[in-house]
Amino acid sequence: MFRVKVLFRILFLLFSFLTFPFQFFIISFSLILNQGENDMPRAKSRKHPCRICRKWFLQDPRLSGRQKTCGSPECKQAWHKKKCAQWNRKNVISFRENYLQQKLNSATDSTPEAFMPDIPVRFIIDWIGLKQFIIIDYLAGYVLRRAQSVRLSIPAKPP
Protein backbone atom coordinates (compact mmCIF):
# COMPACT_ATOMS: atom_id res chain seq x y z
CA MET A 1 0.00 0.00 0.00
CA PHE A 2 2.89 2.34 0.80
CA ARG A 3 4.53 1.71 -2.57
CA VAL A 4 1.30 2.48 -4.37
CA LYS A 5 0.98 5.78 -2.55
CA VAL A 6 4.55 6.81 -3.34
CA LEU A 7 4.18 5.84 -6.99
CA PHE A 8 0.89 7.66 -7.21
CA ARG A 9 2.36 10.85 -5.75
CA ILE A 10 5.26 10.71 -8.20
CA LEU A 11 2.83 10.32 -11.07
CA PHE A 12 0.83 13.24 -9.75
CA LEU A 13 3.92 15.49 -9.77
CA LEU A 14 4.88 14.37 -13.27
CA PHE A 15 1.47 15.00 -14.76
CA SER A 16 0.67 18.14 -12.81
CA PHE A 17 1.34 20.23 -15.89
CA LEU A 18 -1.56 18.56 -17.74
CA THR A 19 -5.11 19.83 -17.83
CA PHE A 20 -7.37 20.35 -14.84
CA PRO A 21 -9.68 17.31 -15.40
CA PHE A 22 -6.75 14.92 -15.16
CA GLN A 23 -5.56 16.59 -11.94
CA PHE A 24 -9.08 16.39 -10.54
CA PHE A 25 -9.15 12.66 -11.34
CA ILE A 26 -5.84 12.08 -9.58
CA ILE A 27 -6.86 14.06 -6.49
CA SER A 28 -10.16 12.24 -6.19
CA PHE A 29 -8.42 8.88 -6.67
CA SER A 30 -5.92 9.74 -3.90
CA LEU A 31 -8.83 10.57 -1.57
CA ILE A 32 -10.33 7.16 -2.31
CA LEU A 33 -7.01 5.47 -1.52
CA ASN A 34 -6.61 7.30 1.80
CA GLN A 35 -10.18 6.72 2.89
CA GLY A 36 -9.60 3.48 4.84
CA GLU A 37 -6.70 4.71 6.96
CA ASN A 38 -8.59 6.32 9.82
CA ASP A 39 -11.77 4.29 10.01
CA MET A 40 -11.26 3.35 13.67
CA PRO A 41 -11.82 6.28 16.01
CA ARG A 42 -9.17 6.75 18.62
CA ALA A 43 -10.07 6.16 22.23
CA LYS A 44 -10.54 9.30 24.26
CA SER A 45 -7.97 9.55 27.01
CA ARG A 46 -9.92 11.75 29.39
CA LYS A 47 -9.92 11.25 33.11
CA HIS A 48 -13.13 10.19 34.85
CA PRO A 49 -14.04 10.09 38.54
CA CYS A 50 -14.49 6.68 40.11
CA ARG A 51 -18.14 6.11 40.99
CA ILE A 52 -17.18 4.69 44.39
CA CYS A 53 -14.09 6.46 45.78
CA ARG A 54 -14.34 9.58 43.54
CA LYS A 55 -10.63 9.44 42.58
CA TRP A 56 -9.83 10.50 39.03
CA PHE A 57 -8.50 7.79 36.70
CA LEU A 58 -7.81 7.11 33.03
CA GLN A 59 -10.15 4.58 31.50
CA ASP A 60 -8.82 1.45 29.87
CA PRO A 61 -9.12 2.12 26.11
CA ARG A 62 -10.31 -1.45 25.50
CA LEU A 63 -13.46 -0.80 27.52
CA SER A 64 -14.46 2.17 25.32
CA GLY A 65 -16.21 4.25 27.94
CA ARG A 66 -17.83 1.46 29.96
CA GLN A 67 -15.40 1.51 32.90
CA LYS A 68 -17.06 3.02 35.95
CA THR A 69 -14.52 2.43 38.74
CA CYS A 70 -10.83 3.15 39.14
CA GLY A 71 -9.91 -0.53 39.07
CA SER A 72 -9.08 -1.17 42.70
CA PRO A 73 -10.58 -4.43 44.00
CA GLU A 74 -12.53 -2.63 46.75
CA CYS A 75 -14.18 -0.27 44.26
CA LYS A 76 -14.95 -3.11 41.83
CA GLN A 77 -16.55 -5.14 44.61
CA ALA A 78 -18.58 -2.18 45.88
CA TRP A 79 -19.79 -1.33 42.34
CA HIS A 80 -20.76 -4.97 41.74
CA LYS A 81 -22.65 -5.07 45.04
CA LYS A 82 -24.45 -1.82 44.18
CA LYS A 83 -25.46 -3.03 40.71
CA CYS A 84 -26.64 -6.41 42.06
CA ALA A 85 -28.80 -4.66 44.67
CA GLN A 86 -30.23 -2.42 41.95
CA TRP A 87 -31.02 -5.46 39.78
CA ASN A 88 -32.65 -7.24 42.74
CA ARG A 89 -34.86 -4.23 43.49
CA LYS A 90 -35.89 -4.02 39.84
CA ASN A 91 -36.51 -7.78 39.46
CA VAL A 92 -37.87 -8.60 42.91
CA ILE A 93 -40.64 -10.91 41.63
CA SER A 94 -38.35 -13.13 39.56
CA PHE A 95 -35.82 -13.14 42.40
CA ARG A 96 -38.49 -14.38 44.86
CA GLU A 97 -39.70 -17.05 42.44
CA ASN A 98 -36.16 -18.28 41.82
CA TYR A 99 -35.35 -18.26 45.54
CA LEU A 100 -38.39 -20.36 46.46
CA GLN A 101 -37.82 -22.75 43.57
CA GLN A 102 -34.17 -23.26 44.51
CA LYS A 103 -35.13 -23.85 48.12
CA LEU A 104 -37.71 -26.44 47.09
CA ASN A 105 -35.29 -28.17 44.71
CA SER A 106 -32.54 -28.43 47.34
CA ALA A 107 -34.90 -29.71 50.05
CA THR A 108 -33.74 -32.91 51.72
CA ASP A 109 -34.96 -34.60 54.88
CA SER A 110 -31.50 -34.40 56.45
CA THR A 111 -31.38 -30.62 57.13
CA PRO A 112 -34.73 -29.42 58.52
CA GLU A 113 -33.37 -27.96 61.81
CA ALA A 114 -31.76 -25.05 59.97
CA PHE A 115 -35.15 -23.34 59.59
CA MET A 116 -36.36 -22.48 63.11
CA PRO A 117 -34.37 -23.81 66.06
CA ASP A 118 -36.95 -22.99 68.78
CA ILE A 119 -39.92 -24.80 67.12
CA PRO A 120 -40.24 -28.60 66.95
CA VAL A 121 -39.52 -28.62 63.21
CA ARG A 122 -39.07 -32.40 62.91
CA PHE A 123 -42.61 -33.02 64.22
CA ILE A 124 -44.14 -30.44 61.84
CA ILE A 125 -42.25 -31.80 58.85
CA ASP A 126 -43.28 -35.37 59.67
CA TRP A 127 -46.89 -34.25 59.90
CA ILE A 128 -47.23 -31.98 56.80
CA GLY A 129 -44.14 -32.75 54.70
CA LEU A 130 -40.89 -30.93 53.97
CA LYS A 131 -41.91 -29.05 50.81
CA GLN A 132 -45.12 -27.79 52.38
CA PHE A 133 -43.13 -26.63 55.42
CA ILE A 134 -40.71 -24.73 53.16
CA ILE A 135 -43.63 -22.96 51.44
CA ILE A 136 -45.23 -22.07 54.80
CA ASP A 137 -41.87 -20.80 56.09
CA TYR A 138 -41.45 -18.68 52.97
CA LEU A 139 -44.97 -17.22 53.22
CA ALA A 140 -44.58 -16.48 56.95
CA GLY A 141 -41.32 -14.64 56.26
CA TYR A 142 -42.98 -12.65 53.47
CA VAL A 143 -45.92 -11.65 55.67
CA LEU A 144 -43.55 -10.66 58.49
CA ARG A 145 -41.38 -8.51 56.18
CA ARG A 146 -44.49 -6.88 54.68
CA ALA A 147 -45.92 -6.09 58.12
CA GLN A 148 -42.61 -4.56 59.22
CA SER A 149 -42.40 -2.38 56.12
CA VAL A 150 -45.97 -1.15 56.64
CA ARG A 151 -45.26 -0.45 60.31
CA LEU A 152 -42.13 1.54 59.41
CA SER A 153 -43.99 3.58 56.80
CA ILE A 154 -46.58 4.85 59.33
CA PRO A 155 -45.35 8.10 60.91
CA ALA A 156 -44.88 8.06 64.66
CA LYS A 157 -47.43 9.89 66.80
CA PRO A 158 -46.10 13.03 68.48
CA PRO A 159 -46.02 12.78 72.32
PDB file of C-alpha atoms in Angstrom:
ATOM      1  CA  MET A   1       0.000   0.000   0.000  1.00  0.00           C
ATOM      2  CA  PHE A   2       2.888   2.337   0.800  1.00  0.00           C
ATOM      3  CA  ARG A   3       4.532   1.712  -2.572  1.00  0.00           C
ATOM      4  CA  VAL A   4       1.302   2.480  -4.366  1.00  0.00           C
ATOM      5  CA  LYS A   5       0.982   5.778  -2.546  1.00  0.00           C
ATOM      6  CA  VAL A   6       4.553   6.814  -3.336  1.00  0.00           C
ATOM      7  CA  LEU A   7       4.184   5.837  -6.994  1.00  0.00           C
ATOM      8  CA  PHE A   8       0.893   7.661  -7.210  1.00  0.00           C
ATOM      9  CA  ARG A   9       2.360  10.848  -5.752  1.00  0.00           C
ATOM     10  CA  ILE A  10       5.265  10.714  -8.200  1.00  0.00           C
ATOM     11  CA  LEU A  11       2.829  10.322 -11.072  1.00  0.00           C
ATOM     12  CA  PHE A  12       0.829  13.244  -9.745  1.00  0.00           C
ATOM     13  CA  LEU A  13       3.918  15.487  -9.770  1.00  0.00           C
ATOM     14  CA  LEU A  14       4.884  14.372 -13.265  1.00  0.00           C
ATOM     15  CA  PHE A  15       1.471  15.000 -14.757  1.00  0.00           C
ATOM     16  CA  SER A  16       0.672  18.139 -12.813  1.00  0.00           C
ATOM     17  CA  PHE A  17       1.336  20.232 -15.891  1.00  0.00           C
ATOM     18  CA  LEU A  18      -1.565  18.559 -17.737  1.00  0.00           C
ATOM     19  CA  THR A  19      -5.109  19.831 -17.829  1.00  0.00           C
ATOM     20  CA  PHE A  20      -7.366  20.350 -14.840  1.00  0.00           C
ATOM     21  CA  PRO A  21      -9.679  17.314 -15.396  1.00  0.00           C
ATOM     22  CA  PHE A  22      -6.746  14.923 -15.161  1.00  0.00           C
ATOM     23  CA  GLN A  23      -5.563  16.592 -11.940  1.00  0.00           C
ATOM     24  CA  PHE A  24      -9.078  16.392 -10.540  1.00  0.00           C
ATOM     25  CA  PHE A  25      -9.150  12.658 -11.342  1.00  0.00           C
ATOM     26  CA  ILE A  26      -5.838  12.079  -9.576  1.00  0.00           C
ATOM     27  CA  ILE A  27      -6.858  14.063  -6.490  1.00  0.00           C
ATOM     28  CA  SER A  28     -10.163  12.243  -6.191  1.00  0.00           C
ATOM     29  CA  PHE A  29      -8.423   8.881  -6.666  1.00  0.00           C
ATOM     30  CA  SER A  30      -5.924   9.737  -3.901  1.00  0.00           C
ATOM     31  CA  LEU A  31      -8.827  10.565  -1.574  1.00  0.00           C
ATOM     32  CA  ILE A  32     -10.334   7.162  -2.307  1.00  0.00           C
ATOM     33  CA  LEU A  33      -7.005   5.469  -1.519  1.00  0.00           C
ATOM     34  CA  ASN A  34      -6.608   7.303   1.803  1.00  0.00           C
ATOM     35  CA  GLN A  35     -10.178   6.716   2.886  1.00  0.00           C
ATOM     36  CA  GLY A  36      -9.604   3.479   4.838  1.00  0.00           C
ATOM     37  CA  GLU A  37      -6.695   4.706   6.958  1.00  0.00           C
ATOM     38  CA  ASN A  38      -8.587   6.323   9.821  1.00  0.00           C
ATOM     39  CA  ASP A  39     -11.769   4.288  10.007  1.00  0.00           C
ATOM     40  CA  MET A  40     -11.260   3.350  13.668  1.00  0.00           C
ATOM     41  CA  PRO A  41     -11.825   6.281  16.007  1.00  0.00           C
ATOM     42  CA  ARG A  42      -9.168   6.749  18.623  1.00  0.00           C
ATOM     43  CA  ALA A  43     -10.067   6.163  22.234  1.00  0.00           C
ATOM     44  CA  LYS A  44     -10.540   9.298  24.265  1.00  0.00           C
ATOM     45  CA  SER A  45      -7.965   9.551  27.014  1.00  0.00           C
ATOM     46  CA  ARG A  46      -9.915  11.747  29.388  1.00  0.00           C
ATOM     47  CA  LYS A  47      -9.917  11.252  33.112  1.00  0.00           C
ATOM     48  CA  HIS A  48     -13.128  10.190  34.847  1.00  0.00           C
ATOM     49  CA  PRO A  49     -14.040  10.090  38.541  1.00  0.00           C
ATOM     50  CA  CYS A  50     -14.487   6.677  40.114  1.00  0.00           C
ATOM     51  CA  ARG A  51     -18.145   6.106  40.988  1.00  0.00           C
ATOM     52  CA  ILE A  52     -17.182   4.685  44.395  1.00  0.00           C
ATOM     53  CA  CYS A  53     -14.091   6.457  45.780  1.00  0.00           C
ATOM     54  CA  ARG A  54     -14.340   9.575  43.536  1.00  0.00           C
ATOM     55  CA  LYS A  55     -10.633   9.443  42.584  1.00  0.00           C
ATOM     56  CA  TRP A  56      -9.831  10.504  39.029  1.00  0.00           C
ATOM     57  CA  PHE A  57      -8.500   7.788  36.695  1.00  0.00           C
ATOM     58  CA  LEU A  58      -7.815   7.109  33.028  1.00  0.00           C
ATOM     59  CA  GLN A  59     -10.152   4.576  31.500  1.00  0.00           C
ATOM     60  CA  ASP A  60      -8.823   1.452  29.872  1.00  0.00           C
ATOM     61  CA  PRO A  61      -9.123   2.119  26.113  1.00  0.00           C
ATOM     62  CA  ARG A  62     -10.306  -1.452  25.498  1.00  0.00           C
ATOM     63  CA  LEU A  63     -13.458  -0.804  27.522  1.00  0.00           C
ATOM     64  CA  SER A  64     -14.456   2.173  25.319  1.00  0.00           C
ATOM     65  CA  GLY A  65     -16.208   4.254  27.941  1.00  0.00           C
ATOM     66  CA  ARG A  66     -17.830   1.463  29.961  1.00  0.00           C
ATOM     67  CA  GLN A  67     -15.399   1.513  32.896  1.00  0.00           C
ATOM     68  CA  LYS A  68     -17.064   3.016  35.954  1.00  0.00           C
ATOM     69  CA  THR A  69     -14.521   2.432  38.737  1.00  0.00           C
ATOM     70  CA  CYS A  70     -10.827   3.152  39.139  1.00  0.00           C
ATOM     71  CA  GLY A  71      -9.914  -0.532  39.066  1.00  0.00           C
ATOM     72  CA  SER A  72      -9.080  -1.171  42.704  1.00  0.00           C
ATOM     73  CA  PRO A  73     -10.578  -4.429  44.004  1.00  0.00           C
ATOM     74  CA  GLU A  74     -12.533  -2.631  46.747  1.00  0.00           C
ATOM     75  CA  CYS A  75     -14.178  -0.273  44.256  1.00  0.00           C
ATOM     76  CA  LYS A  76     -14.946  -3.110  41.828  1.00  0.00           C
ATOM     77  CA  GLN A  77     -16.549  -5.136  44.608  1.00  0.00           C
ATOM     78  CA  ALA A  78     -18.581  -2.184  45.883  1.00  0.00           C
ATOM     79  CA  TRP A  79     -19.789  -1.334  42.343  1.00  0.00           C
ATOM     80  CA  HIS A  80     -20.760  -4.967  41.745  1.00  0.00           C
ATOM     81  CA  LYS A  81     -22.655  -5.070  45.036  1.00  0.00           C
ATOM     82  CA  LYS A  82     -24.445  -1.819  44.179  1.00  0.00           C
ATOM     83  CA  LYS A  83     -25.461  -3.026  40.705  1.00  0.00           C
ATOM     84  CA  CYS A  84     -26.640  -6.407  42.060  1.00  0.00           C
ATOM     85  CA  ALA A  85     -28.795  -4.663  44.668  1.00  0.00           C
ATOM     86  CA  GLN A  86     -30.228  -2.419  41.948  1.00  0.00           C
ATOM     87  CA  TRP A  87     -31.022  -5.459  39.783  1.00  0.00           C
ATOM     88  CA  ASN A  88     -32.650  -7.241  42.741  1.00  0.00           C
ATOM     89  CA  ARG A  89     -34.856  -4.227  43.486  1.00  0.00           C
ATOM     90  CA  LYS A  90     -35.887  -4.024  39.840  1.00  0.00           C
ATOM     91  CA  ASN A  91     -36.513  -7.782  39.456  1.00  0.00           C
ATOM     92  CA  VAL A  92     -37.871  -8.600  42.910  1.00  0.00           C
ATOM     93  CA  ILE A  93     -40.637 -10.908  41.633  1.00  0.00           C
ATOM     94  CA  SER A  94     -38.354 -13.127  39.562  1.00  0.00           C
ATOM     95  CA  PHE A  95     -35.820 -13.144  42.400  1.00  0.00           C
ATOM     96  CA  ARG A  96     -38.491 -14.378  44.861  1.00  0.00           C
ATOM     97  CA  GLU A  97     -39.698 -17.051  42.443  1.00  0.00           C
ATOM     98  CA  ASN A  98     -36.156 -18.284  41.817  1.00  0.00           C
ATOM     99  CA  TYR A  99     -35.346 -18.256  45.537  1.00  0.00           C
ATOM    100  CA  LEU A 100     -38.388 -20.363  46.462  1.00  0.00           C
ATOM    101  CA  GLN A 101     -37.818 -22.755  43.565  1.00  0.00           C
ATOM    102  CA  GLN A 102     -34.165 -23.264  44.514  1.00  0.00           C
ATOM    103  CA  LYS A 103     -35.127 -23.845  48.119  1.00  0.00           C
ATOM    104  CA  LEU A 104     -37.709 -26.444  47.090  1.00  0.00           C
ATOM    105  CA  ASN A 105     -35.286 -28.171  44.710  1.00  0.00           C
ATOM    106  CA  SER A 106     -32.544 -28.429  47.336  1.00  0.00           C
ATOM    107  CA  ALA A 107     -34.901 -29.713  50.054  1.00  0.00           C
ATOM    108  CA  THR A 108     -33.742 -32.909  51.724  1.00  0.00           C
ATOM    109  CA  ASP A 109     -34.959 -34.597  54.884  1.00  0.00           C
ATOM    110  CA  SER A 110     -31.503 -34.404  56.454  1.00  0.00           C
ATOM    111  CA  THR A 111     -31.378 -30.622  57.134  1.00  0.00           C
ATOM    112  CA  PRO A 112     -34.732 -29.418  58.521  1.00  0.00           C
ATOM    113  CA  GLU A 113     -33.369 -27.957  61.809  1.00  0.00           C
ATOM    114  CA  ALA A 114     -31.755 -25.045  59.970  1.00  0.00           C
ATOM    115  CA  PHE A 115     -35.151 -23.341  59.594  1.00  0.00           C
ATOM    116  CA  MET A 116     -36.364 -22.478  63.115  1.00  0.00           C
ATOM    117  CA  PRO A 117     -34.372 -23.812  66.059  1.00  0.00           C
ATOM    118  CA  ASP A 118     -36.955 -22.990  68.779  1.00  0.00           C
ATOM    119  CA  ILE A 119     -39.917 -24.796  67.115  1.00  0.00           C
ATOM    120  CA  PRO A 120     -40.235 -28.602  66.948  1.00  0.00           C
ATOM    121  CA  VAL A 121     -39.517 -28.621  63.214  1.00  0.00           C
ATOM    122  CA  ARG A 122     -39.074 -32.398  62.915  1.00  0.00           C
ATOM    123  CA  PHE A 123     -42.607 -33.018  64.219  1.00  0.00           C
ATOM    124  CA  ILE A 124     -44.141 -30.436  61.843  1.00  0.00           C
ATOM    125  CA  ILE A 125     -42.245 -31.799  58.846  1.00  0.00           C
ATOM    126  CA  ASP A 126     -43.283 -35.372  59.665  1.00  0.00           C
ATOM    127  CA  TRP A 127     -46.887 -34.252  59.903  1.00  0.00           C
ATOM    128  CA  ILE A 128     -47.230 -31.976  56.804  1.00  0.00           C
ATOM    129  CA  GLY A 129     -44.143 -32.750  54.696  1.00  0.00           C
ATOM    130  CA  LEU A 130     -40.892 -30.929  53.974  1.00  0.00           C
ATOM    131  CA  LYS A 131     -41.912 -29.047  50.811  1.00  0.00           C
ATOM    132  CA  GLN A 132     -45.125 -27.792  52.383  1.00  0.00           C
ATOM    133  CA  PHE A 133     -43.130 -26.626  55.422  1.00  0.00           C
ATOM    134  CA  ILE A 134     -40.708 -24.726  53.157  1.00  0.00           C
ATOM    135  CA  ILE A 135     -43.625 -22.960  51.444  1.00  0.00           C
ATOM    136  CA  ILE A 136     -45.233 -22.068  54.798  1.00  0.00           C
ATOM    137  CA  ASP A 137     -41.873 -20.796  56.095  1.00  0.00           C
ATOM    138  CA  TYR A 138     -41.448 -18.680  52.966  1.00  0.00           C
ATOM    139  CA  LEU A 139     -44.969 -17.221  53.221  1.00  0.00           C
ATOM    140  CA  ALA A 140     -44.578 -16.481  56.949  1.00  0.00           C
ATOM    141  CA  GLY A 141     -41.319 -14.636  56.262  1.00  0.00           C
ATOM    142  CA  TYR A 142     -42.975 -12.648  53.469  1.00  0.00           C
ATOM    143  CA  VAL A 143     -45.924 -11.650  55.673  1.00  0.00           C
ATOM    144  CA  LEU A 144     -43.552 -10.665  58.489  1.00  0.00           C
ATOM    145  CA  ARG A 145     -41.382  -8.509  56.176  1.00  0.00           C
ATOM    146  CA  ARG A 146     -44.487  -6.885  54.682  1.00  0.00           C
ATOM    147  CA  ALA A 147     -45.922  -6.091  58.121  1.00  0.00           C
ATOM    148  CA  GLN A 148     -42.606  -4.564  59.225  1.00  0.00           C
ATOM    149  CA  SER A 149     -42.395  -2.380  56.118  1.00  0.00           C
ATOM    150  CA  VAL A 150     -45.974  -1.150  56.641  1.00  0.00           C
ATOM    151  CA  ARG A 151     -45.260  -0.447  60.309  1.00  0.00           C
ATOM    152  CA  LEU A 152     -42.135   1.543  59.415  1.00  0.00           C
ATOM    153  CA  SER A 153     -43.991   3.583  56.801  1.00  0.00           C
ATOM    154  CA  ILE A 154     -46.576   4.850  59.332  1.00  0.00           C
ATOM    155  CA  PRO A 155     -45.354   8.102  60.908  1.00  0.00           C
ATOM    156  CA  ALA A 156     -44.879   8.065  64.660  1.00  0.00           C
ATOM    157  CA  LYS A 157     -47.433   9.888  66.801  1.00  0.00           C
ATOM    158  CA  PRO A 158     -46.102  13.028  68.482  1.00  0.00           C
ATOM    159  CA  PRO A 159     -46.018  12.776  72.322  1.00  0.00           C
TER     160      PRO A 159
END
